[in-house]
Structures are given as structure tokens and as C-alpha cells.
Amino acid sequence: MFSTVTRASSKAGLKLGAVSGSRAALSIGTARKMAKEVPSGRRVVAEPGSTTYAALEARLNLSFGDRAVMEQVCTHKSYAQGRVEHNERMEWIGKRALNLFVGEHLLATYPNLSTEALQDVQHSSFGMSSLAEVGRHFGMQAAMRWEPVSREAPAVGLTKVLGKAVQALVGAIYQRQGEAAARQFVKQHVLSRPVDVEAVMQIKNPKVMLVALTRQKGLEYPVARILKETGRFTSSPVFIVGVFCGTKMVGMGFGSSLKMAEHRAAKDALLKYYAKEIKDIGVTGDEPDVSLFAQDVAV
Amino acid sequence: MATYRLPRVLNEVIRSHQDRFIRPVQPKNGVGAFVFPCRKLVFNYCERSGSSKSMMEYLQKEATRFATENPQIEVIVQPRPSKHPIVRAFYANGEQKTKCVRRCSVSEIPEVVKSLRDHSGHKLQRWNRYVISDTPSVRGIYSPFHDKAVYSISDLKTKK
């Protein structure tokens, strides 16, 4: 979108040709009437201008019909005492839509994970701070309109504001473009981020947990056996230990001591079971992912 | 004497190598969707000075076309009196890059603009390793998990 800010009269003024009907985010301004640029040291900080939101829309491959939608998405209710259009209602619905899409994805991807662990994964990997990271990746922090709580620490609160803005963005897409578009957006930008399940699962005593799991599954009592070893009685031994239920190996681990290797093997067995990941899933309402290796693909 | 602080990304790699655990993969631009790193380009010129002549000519010819071709970048043209012409780029990760084009001819300025546009925004880092990877070493440290042999008691029993 091409926008012209009113220019002060200047004799040798620069005249740029008008851009007709194009999606250019170009603005021309005077030294004084431009969006305020506050030099802080060597860095120049500018408030979001009229073209910031058009560029942000294009960067995310979105096209809301209305120019003001993106501006509203990036406006927190603390801005101008909440007298302008802000993103609180969009954020409300967007948060619920986002959590639904993420929850469905996690439920289908990790079939053996308990709901408490799923909740932890959702909170850690797709919670406010992660969404704020997504917003930073978009470059949204330069486009945010908000009022910090304290002037001495203007960055405090930005994470939450950014997270809410991302939720509001999902809400805006959901309301204006429908569920499918919102789901696609979340899948591309949020769900594509890596998830760390192991960090969420608190496995303090893996051997005890493994015994309980094998009993539950009706497997034989787990036994640890050395598979490979090197450097015993030296300063840097390496043991590779496997945990067996009968004749079947359920987990493998390495370590500089037998105890540590057994610990890791039990942990590996637990993770292999609980954090088992199903890739290329089809969630209800999602477009079917046709994988190159799918057997049902008609050639 | 100032200590040399390794860049943050490299720190992660080194720490993961030291811990010998597989660290979680860093999120990467392009997986899922690509978000263009350069978000804003500001062209500053002086209307009266001679050093801005080629900049002004470039702007008259190319600015709108550049902005049209790059809708994802916010393009700002702004007079900056009594200063040399500069192009200032702002990136999504919060970094900035400024290039003074007082010595550039009209044909050289597009190259400068292009290099600023295509920059990722990350500061130039010194890479002391041949390969920077999310996994601790180039071929991966030996992992019995990916060894071909299948370990089974019954297999051992049948071997003689």
C-alpha cells in the first residue's frame, strides 16, 4: 500500500511517481512530520507508521480486506487508555482457537502421553512466551502499540503483549477468513516449531517407572544387559547397556558407568513409549497431508 | 582484557557437545512458512547536498518499483537535511544495518539495497567450526540407536 504523508513545502522536493493499485508499503515524509524517530545511541527507534501494518500483512502472506485489521491486532488495550480499537476480543477468541488447534495436533501426535504431560507440552512449547517468540520472528514488536507499565523498564510486559497479539492475529484470521485459514496459519507458523517432550516429562526414577510400565503392559520384568563396552578400568570408559523385557530390547543407553548407562537405558525405554511421535497425521478438519511415502497414494 | 564472548547460537552448540545430550532443535525460518527477515528500509537523503544526487535519482527511478516488488518490506523515503545519503535496514530480530551511499553511483545503489534486503539480520559471527549443527558433531557421535545390528538374546543364542 502506497501512502503519502503530507509534506512541508520544499523547493527542490523529491517527487516520486504515484503507484496505482499495488501492494507497496511506501511512505514519503518530511524530517519533522514523519513517524517519530527517537535516536537512542547509535540505534534509531521508530513508532509504527501507517505502512507498517501493510508490510506485516504481506510478510505473513495474509490479506485482510480492511486495512485497519492488522493495526487493531497489534494494539493492546493499554494504548491510549483503551479508547482506540484494541485486540482484546480478538485475543479472546484467538486464544481458544489456537489452543484447540494445538491441542488437537498434540493429541494426535503423541498417543501415549498423559493429559498432564500434554498440558505441560502445550504450555511450554505453545504458551505465552513461545507465542511471543513467534511474534518476534514476525517482527511484530516494532508494530505493537501499547503502553508499558513502568517508564523505567519499558520492555517489561512486552512478552505477554506480544503473545496476546499473536493470539489476536489467529483470532482475526479465524473471524474474517474462517477456521480452515486459521488452522493453516497456526500449522505453518506455530506448529512447525520444534517441541521438546523430554524436558516436560519429569523422569526422576526411570527404573521404578519402567517396572511399573512393564507390569501394566504385561511384559516380563526388565533386565539390563551390557551390549558393548570399552575402556573399563580407564579414566574414560563407555558402556552401552540395553534394557530387555524377556528377549525384546525396549531401551538402550550409554554411560561412563554401568549405573548411568542403565539409568539412560531405562529413560530411553520410557521415552520411546510415552513420547512416541506419530508424524504426518491427519487431524479432523485438516487438509489431508499426502506424503510421498503414503501407501494409499494413487500413482 | 576483554573476554571473547561466543555468539549465543554457538554457545548452544558447544554446550550440547559438552553435555553429550541431544539438544532440542532450534526453530528455523522456512520450516512451515518463511517470514522475510528484512522488515523496513529507510532511504535518507538531503535535498540540497551534492552527495545525495545519485540517491535522489535512484529514488525517483526505482523506489516505487522496489516497494511494489517487495510488499513485505516497509519502504520509507525521508529527507535528512545536511547529512550524507544512507540506507537503513531494520530486521525482524531487532537488528539494524546502515549503509552510506554518498560514494555510490546510480547503478551501484541497487546492489547496496539488495544486499541489505537479503541480509538475515544476524550479526556477523566468527564460526570456529567447520560445521555448525544442531547435532553435536558432523556425522553424529556414535549412537547404538542407529547401529544396524539388532540386539536380541535369541540371536546371540543361535550364534555359535
Short mmCIF file of C-alpha atoms in Angstrom, two decimals, chain A residues 30 54 70 87 105 133 187:
data_model
loop_
_atom_site.label_atom_id
_atom_site.label_comp_id
_atom_site.label_asym_id
_atom_site.label_seq_id
_atom_site.Cartn_x
_atom_site.Cartn_y
_atom_site.Cartn_z
CA THR A 30 9.39 15.21 5.86
CA ALA A 54 0.52 -3.36 5.33
CA MET A 70 -3.74 -5.51 11.35
CA ASN A 87 -7.23 -6.56 20.23
CA HIS A 105 -2.27 -31.65 16.95
CA GLU A 133 8.93 -15.66 20.19
CA LYS A 187 0.10 -25.11 11.36
#
